[in-house]
Tab-separated table of C-alpha atoms in Angstrom:
chain	number	residue	atom	x	y	z
A	1	MET	CA	103.927	88.751	95.686
A	2	THR	CA	103.464	87.682	99.305
A	3	TYR	CA	106.449	88.316	101.603
A	4	ARG	CA	107.539	86.916	104.936
A	5	LEU	CA	107.423	89.781	107.417
A	6	ALA	CA	110.476	88.459	109.246
A	7	GLU	CA	112.522	88.661	106.046
A	8	LEU	CA	111.497	92.276	105.452
A	9	THR	CA	112.462	93.163	108.994
A	10	LYS	CA	115.949	91.790	108.355
A	11	GLY	CA	116.423	94.486	105.736
A	12	ARG	CA	115.566	92.423	102.669
A	13	LEU	CA	113.398	95.036	101.032
A	14	PRO	CA	111.910	94.064	97.645
A	15	LYS	CA	113.701	95.729	94.759
A	16	LEU	CA	111.515	97.893	92.567
A	17	LEU	CA	113.850	97.631	89.609
A	18	GLU	CA	116.998	95.616	89.145
A	19	GLU	CA	120.084	97.411	87.883
A	20	SER	CA	120.236	97.775	84.089
A	21	ALA	CA	116.691	96.447	83.745
A	22	PRO	CA	114.832	97.762	80.668
A	23	VAL	CA	111.793	100.030	80.923
A	24	GLU	CA	109.590	97.103	79.951
A	25	ALA	CA	110.666	95.287	83.122
A	26	TRP	CA	109.171	97.993	85.330
A	27	GLU	CA	105.973	98.126	83.291
A	28	ALA	CA	105.500	94.387	83.729
A	29	LYS	CA	106.197	94.613	87.441
A	30	ARG	CA	103.838	97.567	87.792
A	31	GLU	CA	100.992	95.572	86.273
A	32	LYS	CA	101.623	92.783	88.762
A	33	ILE	CA	101.693	95.176	91.726
A	34	LEU	CA	98.555	96.964	90.507
A	35	ALA	CA	96.651	93.691	90.158
A	36	GLU	CA	97.638	92.701	93.698
A	37	TRP	CA	96.626	96.120	95.013
A	38	LEU	CA	93.244	96.175	93.286
A	39	GLY	CA	92.517	92.720	94.618
A	40	PHE	CA	93.431	93.790	98.133
A	41	LEU	CA	91.113	96.807	97.923
A	42	GLY	CA	88.248	94.343	97.880
A	43	LYS	CA	85.167	94.025	95.715
A	44	PRO	CA	83.387	97.363	95.176
A	45	PRO	CA	79.584	97.354	94.987
A	46	ALA	CA	79.549	98.656	91.406
A	47	GLU	CA	81.750	98.651	88.320
A	48	GLY	CA	83.915	101.614	87.381
A	49	LEU	CA	84.253	103.216	90.822
A	50	TYR	CA	88.017	103.595	90.346
A	51	GLU	CA	87.633	105.229	86.924
A	52	ALA	CA	87.232	108.891	86.001
A	53	SER	CA	83.749	110.066	85.104
A	54	GLU	CA	82.993	113.178	83.091
A	55	GLY	CA	79.893	115.285	82.754
A	56	ASP	CA	77.984	114.388	85.930
A	57	ALA	CA	80.079	115.959	88.684
A	58	GLY	CA	77.518	118.379	90.084
A	59	TYR	CA	77.262	119.470	93.696
A	60	GLU	CA	74.796	121.156	96.041
A	61	VAL	CA	75.799	124.330	97.886
A	62	LEU	CA	74.667	124.122	101.502
A	63	GLU	CA	76.233	127.335	102.775
A	64	GLU	CA	78.518	130.108	101.550
A	65	ALA	CA	80.907	132.404	103.400
A	66	ALA	CA	83.177	135.261	102.310
A	67	GLU	CA	86.733	135.367	103.644
A	68	GLU	CA	89.413	137.986	103.018
A	69	ASP	CA	91.042	136.168	100.105
A	70	HIS	CA	88.541	133.461	99.144
A	71	ARG	CA	84.962	132.265	99.043
A	72	ARG	CA	84.130	129.166	101.034
A	73	LEU	CA	81.334	126.890	99.917
A	74	SER	CA	80.009	124.100	102.095
A	75	ILE	CA	78.921	121.532	99.544
A	76	ARG	CA	77.554	118.036	99.175
A	77	TYR	CA	77.921	115.730	96.191
A	78	ALA	CA	76.915	112.206	95.270
A	79	THR	CA	79.226	109.258	94.765
A	80	ARG	CA	78.615	106.535	92.217
A	81	ASP	CA	77.957	103.961	94.923
A	82	GLY	CA	74.951	105.897	96.233
A	83	ASP	CA	76.687	107.793	99.034
A	84	GLN	CA	76.957	111.514	99.803
A	85	VAL	CA	80.193	113.413	100.492
A	86	THR	CA	80.325	116.654	102.469
A	87	ALA	CA	83.182	118.997	101.616
A	88	LEU	CA	84.496	122.547	101.731
A	89	LEU	CA	85.296	124.190	98.396
A	90	LEU	CA	87.646	127.176	98.672
A	91	LEU	CA	87.735	129.561	95.697
A	92	PRO	CA	90.493	132.216	95.585
A	93	LEU	CA	89.491	135.836	94.986
A	94	GLY	CA	91.125	138.260	92.584
A	95	ARG	CA	92.662	135.618	90.331
A	96	GLU	CA	92.175	135.663	86.579
A	97	GLY	CA	92.130	132.693	84.250
A	98	LYS	CA	91.851	129.040	85.076
A	99	ARG	CA	93.474	128.095	88.353
A	100	PRO	CA	95.362	125.012	89.522
A	101	ALA	CA	93.338	122.917	91.948
A	102	VAL	CA	94.275	120.797	94.940
A	103	LEU	CA	92.479	118.031	96.783
A	104	ALA	CA	93.264	118.660	100.472
A	105	LEU	CA	92.881	115.372	102.343
A	106	HIS	CA	92.544	115.592	106.097
A	107	PRO	CA	94.382	113.567	108.755
A	108	THR	CA	92.729	111.426	111.420
A	109	SER	CA	90.882	114.267	113.127
A	110	PRO	CA	87.230	114.048	114.216
A	111	GLU	CA	86.572	117.414	112.550
A	112	GLY	CA	87.577	116.043	109.152
A	113	LYS	CA	87.658	118.711	106.436
A	114	GLU	CA	87.518	121.602	108.914
A	115	ASP	CA	90.949	120.690	110.277
A	116	VAL	CA	92.624	121.612	106.975
A	117	ALA	CA	90.292	124.253	105.519
A	118	LEU	CA	89.197	126.499	108.399
A	119	ALA	CA	91.075	128.919	110.641
A	120	SER	CA	89.875	126.795	113.577
A	121	GLY	CA	91.968	123.872	112.324
A	122	ARG	CA	94.972	122.725	114.309
A	123	GLU	CA	98.371	124.344	113.995
A	124	ASN	CA	100.368	122.853	111.096
A	125	ARG	CA	97.234	121.266	109.635
A	126	ARG	CA	95.623	124.206	107.820
A	127	TYR	CA	97.264	123.427	104.484
A	128	GLY	CA	94.022	123.806	102.546
A	129	LEU	CA	93.567	127.309	103.901
A	130	GLU	CA	97.188	128.182	103.150
A	131	LEU	CA	96.971	126.905	99.584
A	132	VAL	CA	93.880	128.916	98.666
A	133	SER	CA	95.859	131.978	99.805
A	134	ARG	CA	98.482	130.993	97.216
A	135	GLY	CA	95.853	131.003	94.458
A	136	TYR	CA	94.839	127.352	94.385
A	137	ILE	CA	91.261	126.147	94.188
A	138	VAL	CA	90.966	123.755	97.133
A	139	LEU	CA	88.506	120.930	97.722
A	140	ALA	CA	88.592	119.463	101.232
A	141	PRO	CA	86.186	116.518	101.593
A	142	ASP	CA	85.215	114.535	104.669
A	143	THR	CA	86.362	110.958	104.426
A	144	ILE	CA	84.055	108.193	105.617
A	145	THR	CA	83.703	108.158	109.428
A	146	ALA	CA	84.917	111.779	109.837
A	147	GLY	CA	83.380	115.230	110.043
A	148	GLU	CA	79.775	115.118	108.852
A	149	ARG	CA	80.161	111.508	107.659
A	150	VAL	CA	80.331	109.769	111.028
A	151	TYR	CA	77.856	106.897	110.991
A	152	PRO	CA	74.737	107.506	113.131
A	153	GLY	CA	75.231	106.174	116.638
A	154	SER	CA	78.980	105.695	116.089
A	155	GLU	CA	82.121	107.553	117.068
A	156	PRO	CA	84.479	109.087	114.490
A	157	TYR	CA	86.626	106.553	112.635
A	158	GLN	CA	84.449	103.581	113.497
A	159	THR	CA	84.274	101.501	110.308
A	160	ALA	CA	82.102	98.652	111.629
A	161	PRO	CA	78.927	100.118	110.025
A	162	PHE	CA	80.738	100.366	106.687
A	163	TYR	CA	81.711	96.692	106.760
A	164	GLU	CA	78.166	95.703	107.693
A	165	GLN	CA	77.062	97.340	104.427
A	166	HIS	CA	80.071	96.269	102.325
A	167	PRO	CA	81.623	93.079	103.736
A	168	GLU	CA	83.587	92.393	100.526
A	169	TRP	CA	84.980	95.904	100.086
A	170	THR	CA	87.535	97.798	102.190
A	171	ALA	CA	87.565	101.219	103.804
A	172	VAL	CA	90.600	102.093	101.672
A	173	GLY	CA	88.775	101.087	98.498
A	174	LYS	CA	85.838	103.257	99.522
A	175	MET	CA	88.067	106.243	100.292
A	176	LEU	CA	89.754	105.921	96.909
A	177	ALA	CA	86.439	105.739	95.066
A	178	ASP	CA	85.334	108.881	96.907
A	179	HIS	CA	88.592	110.706	96.109
A	180	ILE	CA	88.330	109.850	92.416
A	181	ARG	CA	84.844	111.336	92.531
A	182	ALA	CA	86.337	114.462	94.116
A	183	VAL	CA	88.768	114.750	91.196
A	184	ASP	CA	85.768	114.464	88.848
A	185	LEU	CA	84.310	117.497	90.605
A	186	LEU	CA	87.522	119.529	90.503
A	187	ALA	CA	88.110	118.747	86.831
A	188	ALA	CA	84.604	119.967	85.966
A	189	LEU	CA	84.824	123.324	87.768
A	190	PRO	CA	84.724	126.154	85.201
A	191	ASP	CA	87.527	128.088	86.933
A	192	ALA	CA	89.801	125.070	87.439
A	193	ASP	CA	92.461	123.872	85.015
A	194	ALA	CA	91.810	120.131	84.755
A	195	SER	CA	95.397	119.584	83.613
A	196	ARG	CA	96.758	121.036	86.867
A	197	ILE	CA	95.247	119.056	89.734
A	198	GLY	CA	97.237	117.963	92.775
A	199	ALA	CA	96.650	116.270	96.112
A	200	ILE	CA	98.051	117.026	99.552
A	201	GLY	CA	97.531	115.344	102.887
A	202	HIS	CA	98.956	114.566	106.303
A	203	SER	CA	98.927	111.120	107.936
A	204	LEU	CA	95.670	109.459	106.772
A	205	GLY	CA	95.389	112.135	104.093
A	206	GLY	CA	99.038	111.682	103.165
A	207	TYR	CA	98.859	108.032	102.208
A	208	ASN	CA	95.477	108.540	100.603
A	209	GLY	CA	97.215	111.017	98.294
A	210	TRP	CA	99.709	108.564	96.836
A	211	PHE	CA	97.147	105.759	96.896
A	212	LEU	CA	95.017	108.021	94.680
A	213	ALA	CA	97.841	108.936	92.297
A	214	GLY	CA	98.438	105.262	91.600
A	215	LEU	CA	94.905	104.934	90.194
A	216	ASP	CA	94.047	108.375	88.791
A	217	ARG	CA	96.458	109.973	86.319
A	218	ARG	CA	94.547	113.253	86.441
A	219	VAL	CA	96.382	113.889	89.710
A	220	ARG	CA	99.580	115.558	88.472
A	221	VAL	CA	101.452	115.947	91.777
A	222	VAL	CA	101.164	114.601	95.340
A	223	VAL	CA	102.417	115.904	98.686
A	224	SER	CA	102.357	113.443	101.586
A	225	SER	CA	103.312	114.450	105.129
A	226	CYS	CA	103.913	111.649	107.639
A	227	GLY	CA	101.915	109.420	105.332
A	228	PHE	CA	104.440	106.758	104.451
A	229	SER	CA	105.537	103.691	106.368
A	230	SER	CA	106.998	100.286	105.688
A	231	PHE	CA	106.039	96.908	107.049
A	232	ALA	CA	109.743	96.463	107.726
A	233	GLY	CA	110.414	97.532	111.293
A	234	ASP	CA	106.818	98.551	112.015
A	235	PRO	CA	106.097	97.704	115.673
A	236	ASP	CA	102.368	97.486	114.887
A	237	PRO	CA	101.779	96.235	111.329
A	238	ASN	CA	98.179	95.395	112.256
A	239	ARG	CA	97.486	99.129	112.225
A	240	TRP	CA	96.489	98.298	108.628
A	241	GLY	CA	94.351	95.286	109.588
A	242	GLN	CA	91.227	94.459	111.589
A	243	ARG	CA	90.844	96.693	114.648
A	244	ASP	CA	88.113	97.901	116.968
A	245	TRP	CA	88.065	101.277	115.232
A	246	PHE	CA	89.301	102.256	111.745
A	247	SER	CA	90.060	99.024	109.881
A	248	HIS	CA	91.854	99.639	106.586
A	249	PHE	CA	92.150	96.036	105.346
A	250	PRO	CA	90.479	93.508	107.671
A	251	GLN	CA	91.849	90.587	105.640
A	252	LEU	CA	95.431	91.620	106.446
A	253	THR	CA	95.155	90.424	110.041
A	254	ALA	CA	94.939	86.763	109.037
A	255	MET	CA	98.026	87.177	106.859
A	256	LEU	CA	99.962	88.787	109.702
A	257	GLU	CA	99.040	85.886	111.959
A	258	ARG	CA	100.809	83.673	109.411
A	259	GLY	CA	103.793	86.035	109.391
A	260	GLU	CA	103.012	87.312	105.893
A	261	VAL	CA	102.236	90.591	104.133
A	262	PRO	CA	100.843	90.995	100.591
A	263	PHE	CA	103.304	93.685	99.482
A	264	GLU	CA	105.690	96.292	100.845
A	265	TRP	CA	104.427	99.847	100.887
A	266	HIS	CA	107.032	101.368	98.568
A	267	GLU	CA	105.674	99.050	95.861
A	268	ILE	CA	102.241	100.656	96.203
A	269	ALA	CA	103.779	104.146	96.259
A	270	ALA	CA	105.628	103.284	93.040
A	271	LEU	CA	102.280	102.922	91.255
A	272	ALA	CA	102.139	106.732	91.289
A	273	LEU	CA	105.188	106.989	88.997
A	274	PRO	CA	105.734	109.149	86.924
A	275	THR	CA	103.506	111.525	88.923
A	276	PRO	CA	105.714	113.953	90.881
A	277	LEU	CA	105.791	112.873	94.521
A	278	PHE	CA	106.901	114.745	97.659
A	279	LEU	CA	107.154	112.889	100.962
A	280	TRP	CA	108.030	114.196	104.409
A	281	SER	CA	108.690	112.072	107.519
A	282	GLY	CA	109.841	112.819	111.061
A	283	ILE	CA	112.310	110.594	112.890
A	284	ARG	CA	110.368	111.147	116.133
A	285	ASP	CA	107.034	110.146	114.589
A	286	ARG	CA	105.124	108.206	117.272
A	287	ILE	CA	102.700	106.760	114.688
A	288	PHE	CA	105.299	105.605	112.163
A	289	PRO	CA	108.455	105.275	114.301
A	290	ASN	CA	110.311	102.905	111.961
A	291	TRP	CA	112.229	105.645	110.186
A	292	GLU	CA	115.098	103.371	109.157
A	293	GLY	CA	112.747	101.151	107.138
A	294	ILE	CA	111.047	104.218	105.706
A	295	ALA	CA	114.382	105.677	104.605
A	296	GLU	CA	115.400	102.403	102.939
A	297	ALA	CA	112.092	102.266	101.075
A	298	MET	CA	112.514	105.879	99.978
A	299	THR	CA	115.970	105.083	98.614
A	300	GLU	CA	114.398	102.380	96.439
A	301	LEU	CA	111.639	104.726	95.311
A	302	ASP	CA	114.129	107.482	94.519
A	303	ALA	CA	116.171	105.118	92.342
A	304	LEU	CA	113.065	104.158	90.376
A	305	TYR	CA	112.076	107.791	89.856
A	306	GLN	CA	115.619	108.625	88.768
A	307	ALA	CA	115.422	105.894	86.141
A	308	GLU	CA	111.836	106.271	84.951
A	309	ALA	CA	110.570	109.823	85.610
A	310	GLU	CA	111.436	113.402	84.719
A	311	PRO	CA	114.189	115.083	86.757
A	312	GLY	CA	112.856	116.762	89.886
A	313	SER	CA	109.816	114.492	90.109
A	314	PHE	CA	110.669	112.941	93.477
A	315	GLU	CA	111.598	114.535	96.785
A	316	PHE	CA	111.882	112.878	100.174
A	317	TRP	CA	112.673	114.847	103.292
A	318	MET	CA	113.211	113.516	106.799
A	319	GLY	CA	113.867	115.656	109.862
A	320	PRO	CA	113.934	115.809	113.669
A	321	ALA	CA	110.177	116.117	114.116
A	322	GLY	CA	107.254	114.066	115.325
A	323	HIS	CA	103.980	113.201	113.595
A	324	ASP	CA	103.617	116.745	112.348
A	325	PHE	CA	103.717	118.955	109.247
A	326	PRO	CA	105.924	121.831	110.467
A	327	SER	CA	106.288	125.133	108.670
A	328	ARG	CA	109.641	124.356	107.037
A	329	ALA	CA	108.292	121.088	105.616
A	330	ARG	CA	105.208	122.907	104.328
A	331	GLU	CA	107.368	125.544	102.649
A	332	LEU	CA	109.230	122.807	100.796
A	333	ALA	CA	105.960	121.071	99.937
A	334	TYR	CA	104.274	124.210	98.609
A	335	SER	CA	107.330	125.024	96.515
A	336	PHE	CA	107.112	121.521	95.034
A	337	LEU	CA	103.414	122.025	94.230
A	338	ASP	CA	104.129	125.416	92.666
A	339	ARG	CA	106.862	123.996	90.440
A	340	HIS	CA	104.596	121.299	89.067
A	341	LEU	CA	101.235	123.113	88.929
A	342	GLN	CA	101.950	126.831	88.572
A	343	PRO	CA	104.544	127.184	85.720
A	344	PRO	CA	102.049	127.671	82.833
A	345	LEU	CA	100.870	130.917	84.442
A	346	CYS	CA	104.405	132.306	84.351
A	347	GLN	CA	104.965	131.909	80.636
A	348	GLY	CA	104.995	135.065	78.554
């Protein structure tokens, strides 16, 4: 499935599904894409890290605080590769019955979870805090290298210590294993409805959301803000390769030096299908400036969703904004979450 980067840049985007192709054709292609993706995630240190686990999703409460409309627990829980994740668990007050739950994945901010779950978070980043006010249970974990999970003696988002420990794995594979563990925790909460779990994120958190949905079907809806790009037209495709700070896939750099890429990103996003997917991008995004390539990829993804998923399962919005999650985009995103996670509560 390797592509020549120069060919992608000329607008020759891989087709997700040929016209009039049967359903079986997409299923076969999906298996091929998934195999390529799992291989590119590297070799995890243990079996089953990308699989759901039931019955052992406990956590330790480190601190508790009462807010006007929710309780906030600072927690820590174990991963199945022997690590510890720090997170904030937000529990809405005054809500009866089992609640929908959302995994709120933070962007590339040194503060990690606090950026999305505390009032001190940046403007247009406090989506975890806003969602608990709408009645959602929210889990906001620190990803590796952020918040309380910065490696000793390192700066935030320095992955070199991770690769010293796991030279055959990737930072993306590790993040996904951790996120699947977070879904284990949400699904086991007594007040959470395990059939109504979603994920939301901006930038780093945005693409982690649809990465996760491609592996974990318990995630029933994903919102991604400024979290999609394409190799086509990207002025810095090695953003995904070996760098002197956060290295997603170190092995990609050698491929890029040969003028190759292992896949195009809309193929990986398509692994989430039929999970409802909302994506927002800004045409003035300084991180992902290649909005033409992004729009072309979204057109392909929309066509696949139209053919293979329920109506209303895919939304893509693009507007005159930078690398941001402005209020209007969040309103659209929250409405999308509500439509796919809240309806059972409205039935008489």
